[in-house]
JSON list of C-alpha atoms in Angstrom, two decimals:
[
{"chain": "A", "resi": 992, "resn": "MET", "atom": "CA", "xyz": [-2.87, -3.31, -7.98]},
{"chain": "A", "resi": 993, "resn": "VAL", "atom": "CA", "xyz": [-4.57, 0.03, -8.36]},
{"chain": "A", "resi": 994, "resn": "LEU", "atom": "CA", "xyz": [-2.83, 2.56, -10.59]},
{"chain": "A", "resi": 995, "resn": "LEU", "atom": "CA", "xyz": [-2.78, 6.21, -9.67]},
{"chain": "A", "resi": 996, "resn": "ARG", "atom": "CA", "xyz": [-3.55, 7.27, -13.24]},
{"chain": "A", "resi": 997, "resn": "GLN", "atom": "CA", "xyz": [-6.72, 5.14, -13.24]},
{"chain": "A", "resi": 998, "resn": "LEU", "atom": "CA", "xyz": [-8.00, 6.68, -10.01]},
{"chain": "A", "resi": 999, "resn": "LEU", "atom": "CA", "xyz": [-7.16, 10.15, -11.29]},
{"chain": "A", "resi": 1000, "resn": "GLY", "atom": "CA", "xyz": [-9.01, 9.47, -14.52]},
{"chain": "A", "resi": 1001, "resn": "ASP", "atom": "CA", "xyz": [-12.04, 8.17, -12.62]},
{"chain": "A", "resi": 1002, "resn": "VAL", "atom": "CA", "xyz": [-12.18, 11.30, -10.46]},
{"chain": "A", "resi": 1003, "resn": "LEU", "atom": "CA", "xyz": [-11.83, 13.63, -13.45]},
{"chain": "A", "resi": 1004, "resn": "ARG", "atom": "CA", "xyz": [-14.52, 11.80, -15.40]},
{"chain": "A", "resi": 1005, "resn": "ARG", "atom": "CA", "xyz": [-16.88, 11.76, -12.40]},
{"chain": "A", "resi": 1006, "resn": "LEU", "atom": "CA", "xyz": [-16.44, 15.52, -11.95]},
{"chain": "A", "resi": 1007, "resn": "ARG", "atom": "CA", "xyz": [-17.06, 16.19, -15.65]},
{"chain": "A", "resi": 1008, "resn": "VAL", "atom": "CA", "xyz": [-20.14, 13.98, -15.81]},
{"chain": "A", "resi": 1009, "resn": "ARG", "atom": "CA", "xyz": [-21.51, 15.48, -12.58]},
{"chain": "A", "resi": 1010, "resn": "GLN", "atom": "CA", "xyz": [-21.35, 18.87, -14.32]},
{"chain": "A", "resi": 1011, "resn": "SER", "atom": "CA", "xyz": [-23.08, 17.44, -17.42]},
{"chain": "A", "resi": 1012, "resn": "ARG", "atom": "CA", "xyz": [-20.11, 18.53, -19.54]},
{"chain": "A", "resi": 1013, "resn": "THR", "atom": "CA", "xyz": [-18.85, 16.78, -22.66]},
{"chain": "A", "resi": 1014, "resn": "LEU", "atom": "CA", "xyz": [-15.30, 15.70, -23.35]},
{"chain": "A", "resi": 1015, "resn": "ARG", "atom": "CA", "xyz": [-15.24, 18.16, -26.24]},
{"chain": "A", "resi": 1016, "resn": "GLU", "atom": "CA", "xyz": [-16.26, 21.07, -23.99]},
{"chain": "A", "resi": 1017, "resn": "VAL", "atom": "CA", "xyz": [-13.63, 20.33, -21.37]},
{"chain": "A", "resi": 1018, "resn": "SER", "atom": "CA", "xyz": [-10.90, 19.56, -23.89]},
{"chain": "A", "resi": 1019, "resn": "THR", "atom": "CA", "xyz": [-11.52, 22.89, -25.65]},
{"chain": "A", "resi": 1020, "resn": "LEU", "atom": "CA", "xyz": [-11.44, 24.87, -22.41]},
{"chain": "A", "resi": 1021, "resn": "ALA", "atom": "CA", "xyz": [-8.37, 22.97, -21.15]},
{"chain": "A", "resi": 1022, "resn": "ARG", "atom": "CA", "xyz": [-6.64, 23.34, -24.55]},
{"chain": "A", "resi": 1023, "resn": "VAL", "atom": "CA", "xyz": [-5.92, 19.62, -24.80]},
{"chain": "A", "resi": 1024, "resn": "SER", "atom": "CA", "xyz": [-6.93, 17.26, -27.56]},
{"chain": "A", "resi": 1025, "resn": "LEU", "atom": "CA", "xyz": [-10.19, 15.40, -27.08]},
{"chain": "A", "resi": 1026, "resn": "GLY", "atom": "CA", "xyz": [-8.45, 12.06, -27.62]},
{"chain": "A", "resi": 1027, "resn": "TYR", "atom": "CA", "xyz": [-5.77, 12.78, -25.03]},
{"chain": "A", "resi": 1028, "resn": "LEU", "atom": "CA", "xyz": [-8.32, 13.89, -22.43]},
{"chain": "A", "resi": 1029, "resn": "SER", "atom": "CA", "xyz": [-10.28, 10.72, -23.10]},
{"chain": "A", "resi": 1030, "resn": "GLU", "atom": "CA", "xyz": [-7.14, 8.63, -22.54]},
{"chain": "A", "resi": 1031, "resn": "VAL", "atom": "CA", "xyz": [-6.43, 10.47, -19.28]},
{"chain": "A", "resi": 1032, "resn": "GLU", "atom": "CA", "xyz": [-9.98, 9.82, -18.07]},
{"chain": "A", "resi": 1033, "resn": "ARG", "atom": "CA", "xyz": [-9.64, 6.12, -18.96]},
{"chain": "A", "resi": 1034, "resn": "GLY", "atom": "CA", "xyz": [-6.36, 5.90, -17.06]},
{"chain": "A", "resi": 1035, "resn": "GLN", "atom": "CA", "xyz": [-4.35, 5.13, -20.18]},
{"chain": "A", "resi": 1036, "resn": "LYS", "atom": "CA", "xyz": [-2.17, 8.25, -20.10]},
{"chain": "A", "resi": 1037, "resn": "GLU", "atom": "CA", "xyz": [-0.27, 9.96, -17.29]},
{"chain": "A", "resi": 1038, "resn": "ALA", "atom": "CA", "xyz": [-1.19, 13.63, -17.12]},
{"chain": "A", "resi": 1039, "resn": "SER", "atom": "CA", "xyz": [1.49, 16.21, -16.31]},
{"chain": "A", "resi": 1040, "resn": "SER", "atom": "CA", "xyz": [0.90, 18.64, -13.47]},
{"chain": "A", "resi": 1041, "resn": "GLU", "atom": "CA", "xyz": [0.39, 21.42, -16.04]},
{"chain": "A", "resi": 1042, "resn": "LEU", "atom": "CA", "xyz": [-2.22, 19.39, -17.89]},
{"chain": "A", "resi": 1043, "resn": "LEU", "atom": "CA", "xyz": [-4.00, 18.50, -14.64]},
{"chain": "A", "resi": 1044, "resn": "ALA", "atom": "CA", "xyz": [-4.09, 22.16, -13.66]},
{"chain": "A", "resi": 1045, "resn": "SER", "atom": "CA", "xyz": [-5.55, 23.03, -17.07]},
{"chain": "A", "resi": 1046, "resn": "ILE", "atom": "CA", "xyz": [-8.22, 20.29, -16.85]},
{"chain": "A", "resi": 1047, "resn": "CYS", "atom": "CA", "xyz": [-9.13, 21.33, -13.31]},
{"chain": "A", "resi": 1048, "resn": "GLY", "atom": "CA", "xyz": [-9.37, 24.95, -14.46]},
{"chain": "A", "resi": 1049, "resn": "ALA", "atom": "CA", "xyz": [-11.71, 23.90, -17.27]},
{"chain": "A", "resi": 1050, "resn": "LEU", "atom": "CA", "xyz": [-13.84, 22.01, -14.74]},
{"chain": "A", "resi": 1051, "resn": "GLY", "atom": "CA", "xyz": [-13.74, 24.91, -12.27]},
{"chain": "A", "resi": 1052, "resn": "VAL", "atom": "CA", "xyz": [-12.39, 22.66, -9.54]},
{"chain": "A", "resi": 1053, "resn": "PRO", "atom": "CA", "xyz": [-9.22, 23.23, -7.50]},
{"chain": "A", "resi": 1054, "resn": "LEU", "atom": "CA", "xyz": [-6.44, 20.76, -8.24]},
{"chain": "A", "resi": 1055, "resn": "SER", "atom": "CA", "xyz": [-6.12, 20.18, -4.49]},
{"chain": "A", "resi": 1056, "resn": "GLN", "atom": "CA", "xyz": [-9.71, 18.91, -4.38]},
{"chain": "A", "resi": 1057, "resn": "VAL", "atom": "CA", "xyz": [-9.05, 16.46, -7.22]},
{"chain": "A", "resi": 1058, "resn": "LEU", "atom": "CA", "xyz": [-5.86, 15.21, -5.57]},
{"chain": "A", "resi": 1059, "resn": "ARG", "atom": "CA", "xyz": [-7.68, 14.86, -2.23]},
{"chain": "A", "resi": 1060, "resn": "GLU", "atom": "CA", "xyz": [-10.37, 12.72, -3.85]},
{"chain": "A", "resi": 1061, "resn": "VAL", "atom": "CA", "xyz": [-7.72, 10.61, -5.59]},
{"chain": "A", "resi": 1062, "resn": "SER", "atom": "CA", "xyz": [-5.87, 10.22, -2.30]},
{"chain": "A", "resi": 1063, "resn": "ASP", "atom": "CA", "xyz": [-9.05, 9.11, -0.52]},
{"chain": "A", "resi": 1064, "resn": "GLN", "atom": "CA", "xyz": [-9.80, 6.57, -3.25]},
{"chain": "A", "resi": 1065, "resn": "PHE", "atom": "CA", "xyz": [-6.22, 5.32, -3.16]},
{"chain": "A", "resi": 1066, "resn": "ALA", "atom": "CA", "xyz": [-6.38, 4.87, 0.62]},
{"chain": "A", "resi": 1067, "resn": "LEU", "atom": "CA", "xyz": [-9.59, 2.86, 0.28]},
{"chain": "A", "resi": 1068, "resn": "ALA", "atom": "CA", "xyz": [-8.02, 0.67, -2.39]},
{"chain": "A", "resi": 1069, "resn": "GLU", "atom": "CA", "xyz": [-4.99, 0.07, -0.17]},
{"chain": "A", "resi": 1070, "resn": "LEU", "atom": "CA", "xyz": [-7.19, -0.89, 2.76]},
{"chain": "A", "resi": 1071, "resn": "GLN", "atom": "CA", "xyz": [-9.10, -3.36, 0.62]},
{"chain": "A", "resi": 1072, "resn": "HIS", "atom": "CA", "xyz": [-5.89, -5.07, -0.46]},
{"chain": "A", "resi": 1073, "resn": "ALA", "atom": "CA", "xyz": [-3.95, -4.83, 2.82]},
{"chain": "A", "resi": 1074, "resn": "PRO", "atom": "CA", "xyz": [-3.65, -7.78, 5.19]},
{"chain": "A", "resi": 1075, "resn": "VAL", "atom": "CA", "xyz": [-6.11, -7.44, 8.04]},
{"chain": "A", "resi": 1076, "resn": "LEU", "atom": "CA", "xyz": [-4.33, -9.53, 10.66]},
{"chain": "A", "resi": 1077, "resn": "ALA", "atom": "CA", "xyz": [-0.65, -9.61, 11.55]},
{"chain": "A", "resi": 1078, "resn": "GLY", "atom": "CA", "xyz": [-0.77, -13.34, 10.93]},
{"chain": "A", "resi": 1079, "resn": "ASP", "atom": "CA", "xyz": [-1.43, -12.60, 7.26]},
{"chain": "A", "resi": 1080, "resn": "VAL", "atom": "CA", "xyz": [1.95, -10.85, 6.94]},
{"chain": "A", "resi": 1081, "resn": "PRO", "atom": "CA", "xyz": [5.05, -13.04, 6.55]},
{"chain": "A", "resi": 1082, "resn": "GLU", "atom": "CA", "xyz": [7.40, -12.81, 9.56]},
{"chain": "A", "resi": 1083, "resn": "ARG", "atom": "CA", "xyz": [10.19, -11.25, 7.49]},
{"chain": "A", "resi": 1084, "resn": "GLU", "atom": "CA", "xyz": [7.89, -8.33, 6.52]},
{"chain": "A", "resi": 1085, "resn": "ARG", "atom": "CA", "xyz": [6.61, -7.52, 10.02]},
{"chain": "A", "resi": 1086, "resn": "LEU", "atom": "CA", "xyz": [7.79, -4.46, 11.89]},
{"chain": "A", "resi": 1087, "resn": "PRO", "atom": "CA", "xyz": [9.00, -5.21, 15.43]},
{"chain": "A", "resi": 1088, "resn": "ILE", "atom": "CA", "xyz": [6.24, -3.26, 17.17]},
{"chain": "A", "resi": 1089, "resn": "ALA", "atom": "CA", "xyz": [4.23, -6.06, 18.75]},
{"chain": "A", "resi": 1090, "resn": "GLU", "atom": "CA", "xyz": [5.94, -5.66, 22.13]},
{"chain": "A", "resi": 1091, "resn": "THR", "atom": "CA", "xyz": [5.40, -1.91, 22.31]},
{"chain": "A", "resi": 1092, "resn": "VAL", "atom": "CA", "xyz": [2.56, 0.24, 23.50]},
{"chain": "A", "resi": 1093, "resn": "PRO", "atom": "CA", "xyz": [-0.13, 0.44, 20.79]},
{"chain": "A", "resi": 1094, "resn": "GLY", "atom": "CA", "xyz": [0.37, 3.45, 18.58]},
{"chain": "A", "resi": 1095, "resn": "THR", "atom": "CA", "xyz": [4.10, 3.80, 19.23]},
{"chain": "A", "resi": 1096, "resn": "ILE", "atom": "CA", "xyz": [7.03, 2.69, 17.14]},
{"chain": "A", "resi": 1097, "resn": "PRO", "atom": "CA", "xyz": [10.27, 1.72, 18.85]},
{"chain": "A", "resi": 1098, "resn": "ASP", "atom": "CA", "xyz": [13.38, 3.81, 18.15]},
{"chain": "A", "resi": 1099, "resn": "SER", "atom": "CA", "xyz": [15.05, 0.84, 16.49]},
{"chain": "A", "resi": 1100, "resn": "VAL", "atom": "CA", "xyz": [12.52, 0.77, 13.63]},
{"chain": "A", "resi": 1101, "resn": "PHE", "atom": "CA", "xyz": [13.29, 4.24, 12.23]},
{"chain": "A", "resi": 1102, "resn": "PRO", "atom": "CA", "xyz": [16.68, 5.33, 13.65]},
{"chain": "A", "resi": 1103, "resn": "GLU", "atom": "CA", "xyz": [16.98, 8.13, 11.07]},
{"chain": "A", "resi": 1104, "resn": "VAL", "atom": "CA", "xyz": [13.95, 9.84, 12.64]},
{"chain": "A", "resi": 1105, "resn": "ASN", "atom": "CA", "xyz": [15.78, 10.06, 15.97]},
{"chain": "A", "resi": 1106, "resn": "ASP", "atom": "CA", "xyz": [18.72, 11.69, 14.19]},
{"chain": "A", "resi": 1107, "resn": "MET", "atom": "CA", "xyz": [16.41, 14.29, 12.61]},
{"chain": "A", "resi": 1108, "resn": "VAL", "atom": "CA", "xyz": [14.66, 15.02, 15.91]},
{"chain": "A", "resi": 1109, "resn": "ALA", "atom": "CA", "xyz": [17.95, 15.35, 17.77]},
{"chain": "A", "resi": 1110, "resn": "ALA", "atom": "CA", "xyz": [19.28, 17.87, 15.21]}
]
């Protein structure tokens, strides 16, 4: 299983290295300890939103860009670990959409959505 903190750390490290910046430089600008930043980059610590904003500011990169890259990496990781064929998914875990038009989900699958749309 891929952990979000590991992907986030990978993206932050890649951005820092691409800029030829040291951990010390970024930690000083972000006002975070060098050791803590290192642990965040290695995926050993969860960074708060405030800390992420500070690190992104030190790197001169919008937080939204970092989160987009993390999201893309997470999606790729999910695809690599997801079953490819419906036959790979146990019957009890399948959604009842096989009889429907491709790309549609029957009303019975998510009844709460119909309630929200009707409101």
